[in-house]
Amino acid sequence: MKEEFLQRVRQVLDQENMKPEEFALKAGMKYTRLRNLLSGQGQPRLVDINAICSAFPEYSFWLVFDKVFPEVGQINPEIKEAQKQYVISPEPSDQDKSN
């Protein structure tokens, strides 16, 4: 469980294009704590998991349970990337239709 959770945290870091220092700041964690976790030193504590999930609520269910529910906003980095790639054009205005 530990390694899977931390691997998912690394994926969020990549998707959000954040440095670990920025990630730790957003999560309200000490950078040294995050660095130690990502390097395999120590176990994620409940307070760590809560901080990370609170900072990135859209990923929280996926981070903890490896499940997604896009219909309620619970996504993973792959879904977020697909959402960036899929841009829906706005409906043409009446003026556009007449041209």
PDB file of C-alpha atoms in Angstrom, residues 4-97:
ATOM      1  CA  GLU A   4       1.384   2.389  -4.422  1.00  0.00           C
ATOM      2  CA  PHE A   5       0.260   5.518  -2.591  1.00  0.00           C
ATOM      3  CA  LEU A   6       3.648   7.171  -3.003  1.00  0.00           C
ATOM      4  CA  GLN A   7       3.762   6.246  -6.684  1.00  0.00           C
ATOM      5  CA  ARG A   8       0.402   7.954  -7.126  1.00  0.00           C
ATOM      6  CA  VAL A   9       1.743  11.013  -5.286  1.00  0.00           C
ATOM      7  CA  ARG A  10       4.648  11.095  -7.762  1.00  0.00           C
ATOM      8  CA  GLN A  11       2.153  10.962 -10.634  1.00  0.00           C
ATOM      9  CA  VAL A  12       0.295  13.955  -9.198  1.00  0.00           C
ATOM     10  CA  LEU A  13       3.602  15.815  -8.892  1.00  0.00           C
ATOM     11  CA  ASP A  14       4.280  15.141 -12.562  1.00  0.00           C
ATOM     12  CA  GLN A  15       0.761  15.995 -13.729  1.00  0.00           C
ATOM     13  CA  GLU A  16       0.659  19.221 -11.775  1.00  0.00           C
ATOM     14  CA  ASN A  17       4.186  20.041 -12.995  1.00  0.00           C
ATOM     15  CA  MET A  18       5.250  20.857  -9.446  1.00  0.00           C
ATOM     16  CA  LYS A  19       8.563  20.590  -7.692  1.00  0.00           C
ATOM     17  CA  PRO A  20       8.431  18.657  -4.425  1.00  0.00           C
ATOM     18  CA  GLU A  21       9.054  21.911  -2.535  1.00  0.00           C
ATOM     19  CA  GLU A  22       5.969  23.506  -4.122  1.00  0.00           C
ATOM     20  CA  PHE A  23       3.921  20.371  -3.536  1.00  0.00           C
ATOM     21  CA  ALA A  24       4.889  20.261   0.151  1.00  0.00           C
ATOM     22  CA  LEU A  25       4.046  23.950   0.558  1.00  0.00           C
ATOM     23  CA  LYS A  26       0.617  23.497  -1.036  1.00  0.00           C
ATOM     24  CA  ALA A  27      -0.038  20.448   1.171  1.00  0.00           C
ATOM     25  CA  GLY A  28       1.140  22.247   4.301  1.00  0.00           C
ATOM     26  CA  MET A  29       3.857  19.654   4.888  1.00  0.00           C
ATOM     27  CA  LYS A  30       7.497  20.061   5.675  1.00  0.00           C
ATOM     28  CA  TYR A  31       9.522  19.544   2.529  1.00  0.00           C
ATOM     29  CA  THR A  32      11.900  17.209   4.366  1.00  0.00           C
ATOM     30  CA  ARG A  33       8.964  14.986   5.344  1.00  0.00           C
ATOM     31  CA  LEU A  34       7.742  14.746   1.750  1.00  0.00           C
ATOM     32  CA  ARG A  35      11.271  14.164   0.463  1.00  0.00           C
ATOM     33  CA  ASN A  36      11.802  11.363   2.977  1.00  0.00           C
ATOM     34  CA  LEU A  37       8.510   9.727   2.042  1.00  0.00           C
ATOM     35  CA  LEU A  38       9.218   9.916  -1.681  1.00  0.00           C
ATOM     36  CA  SER A  39      12.657   8.403  -1.151  1.00  0.00           C
ATOM     37  CA  GLY A  40      11.148   5.464   0.739  1.00  0.00           C
ATOM     38  CA  GLN A  41      12.104   6.536   4.234  1.00  0.00           C
ATOM     39  CA  GLY A  42       9.223   6.141   6.615  1.00  0.00           C
ATOM     40  CA  GLN A  43       5.572   5.308   6.286  1.00  0.00           C
ATOM     41  CA  PRO A  44       2.924   7.814   5.242  1.00  0.00           C
ATOM     42  CA  ARG A  45       1.010   8.770   8.365  1.00  0.00           C
ATOM     43  CA  LEU A  46      -2.653   9.675   8.412  1.00  0.00           C
ATOM     44  CA  VAL A  47      -1.697  13.329   8.823  1.00  0.00           C
ATOM     45  CA  ASP A  48       0.447  13.107   5.637  1.00  0.00           C
ATOM     46  CA  ILE A  49      -2.312  11.448   3.631  1.00  0.00           C
ATOM     47  CA  ASN A  50      -4.852  13.979   4.875  1.00  0.00           C
ATOM     48  CA  ALA A  51      -2.584  16.922   3.983  1.00  0.00           C
ATOM     49  CA  ILE A  52      -1.951  15.642   0.468  1.00  0.00           C
ATOM     50  CA  CYS A  53      -5.606  14.794  -0.174  1.00  0.00           C
ATOM     51  CA  SER A  54      -6.742  18.169   1.172  1.00  0.00           C
ATOM     52  CA  ALA A  55      -4.334  19.991  -1.136  1.00  0.00           C
ATOM     53  CA  PHE A  56      -5.464  17.995  -4.175  1.00  0.00           C
ATOM     54  CA  PRO A  57      -9.091  17.036  -3.453  1.00  0.00           C
ATOM     55  CA  GLU A  58      -9.820  16.015  -7.044  1.00  0.00           C
ATOM     56  CA  TYR A  59      -7.286  13.188  -6.666  1.00  0.00           C
ATOM     57  CA  SER A  60      -8.101  12.156  -3.088  1.00  0.00           C
ATOM     58  CA  PHE A  61     -10.168   9.034  -3.749  1.00  0.00           C
ATOM     59  CA  TRP A  62      -7.706   7.855  -6.380  1.00  0.00           C
ATOM     60  CA  LEU A  63      -4.697   8.532  -4.149  1.00  0.00           C
ATOM     61  CA  VAL A  64      -6.092   6.464  -1.299  1.00  0.00           C
ATOM     62  CA  PHE A  65      -8.199   3.804  -3.018  1.00  0.00           C
ATOM     63  CA  ASP A  66      -6.962   3.793  -6.640  1.00  0.00           C
ATOM     64  CA  LYS A  67     -10.522   4.429  -7.831  1.00  0.00           C
ATOM     65  CA  VAL A  68     -11.947   7.270  -9.898  1.00  0.00           C
ATOM     66  CA  PHE A  69     -15.427   8.737 -10.180  1.00  0.00           C
ATOM     67  CA  PRO A  70     -15.171  11.485 -12.806  1.00  0.00           C
ATOM     68  CA  GLU A  71     -18.897  12.164 -12.605  1.00  0.00           C
ATOM     69  CA  VAL A  72     -18.343  13.610  -9.121  1.00  0.00           C
ATOM     70  CA  GLY A  73     -14.927  15.134  -9.808  1.00  0.00           C
ATOM     71  CA  GLN A  74     -12.749  12.336  -8.447  1.00  0.00           C
ATOM     72  CA  ILE A  75     -10.104  11.872 -11.129  1.00  0.00           C
ATOM     73  CA  ASN A  76      -6.557  10.683 -11.680  1.00  0.00           C
ATOM     74  CA  PRO A  77      -3.736  12.323 -13.648  1.00  0.00           C
ATOM     75  CA  GLU A  78      -4.626  10.429 -16.833  1.00  0.00           C
ATOM     76  CA  ILE A  79      -8.164  11.802 -16.766  1.00  0.00           C
ATOM     77  CA  LYS A  80      -6.894  15.318 -16.071  1.00  0.00           C
ATOM     78  CA  GLU A  81      -4.517  15.064 -19.035  1.00  0.00           C
ATOM     79  CA  ALA A  82      -7.350  13.833 -21.267  1.00  0.00           C
ATOM     80  CA  GLN A  83      -9.509  16.734 -20.092  1.00  0.00           C
ATOM     81  CA  LYS A  84      -6.734  19.154 -21.119  1.00  0.00           C
ATOM     82  CA  GLN A  85      -6.534  17.535 -24.550  1.00  0.00           C
ATOM     83  CA  TYR A  86     -10.288  17.524 -25.094  1.00  0.00           C
ATOM     84  CA  VAL A  87     -11.417  21.085 -25.576  1.00  0.00           C
ATOM     85  CA  ILE A  88     -15.042  21.594 -26.462  1.00  0.00           C
ATOM     86  CA  SER A  89     -15.685  24.496 -28.782  1.00  0.00           C
ATOM     87  CA  PRO A  90     -18.393  26.884 -27.641  1.00  0.00           C
ATOM     88  CA  GLU A  91     -21.730  26.814 -29.430  1.00  0.00           C
ATOM     89  CA  PRO A  92     -21.665  29.107 -32.451  1.00  0.00           C
ATOM     90  CA  SER A  93     -23.388  32.391 -31.817  1.00  0.00           C
ATOM     91  CA  ASP A  94     -26.304  33.582 -33.993  1.00  0.00           C
ATOM     92  CA  GLN A  95     -23.876  35.884 -35.780  1.00  0.00           C
ATOM     93  CA  ASP A  96     -21.571  32.939 -36.592  1.00  0.00           C
ATOM     94  CA  LYS A  97     -24.517  30.961 -37.960  1.00  0.00           C
TER      95      LYS A  97
END
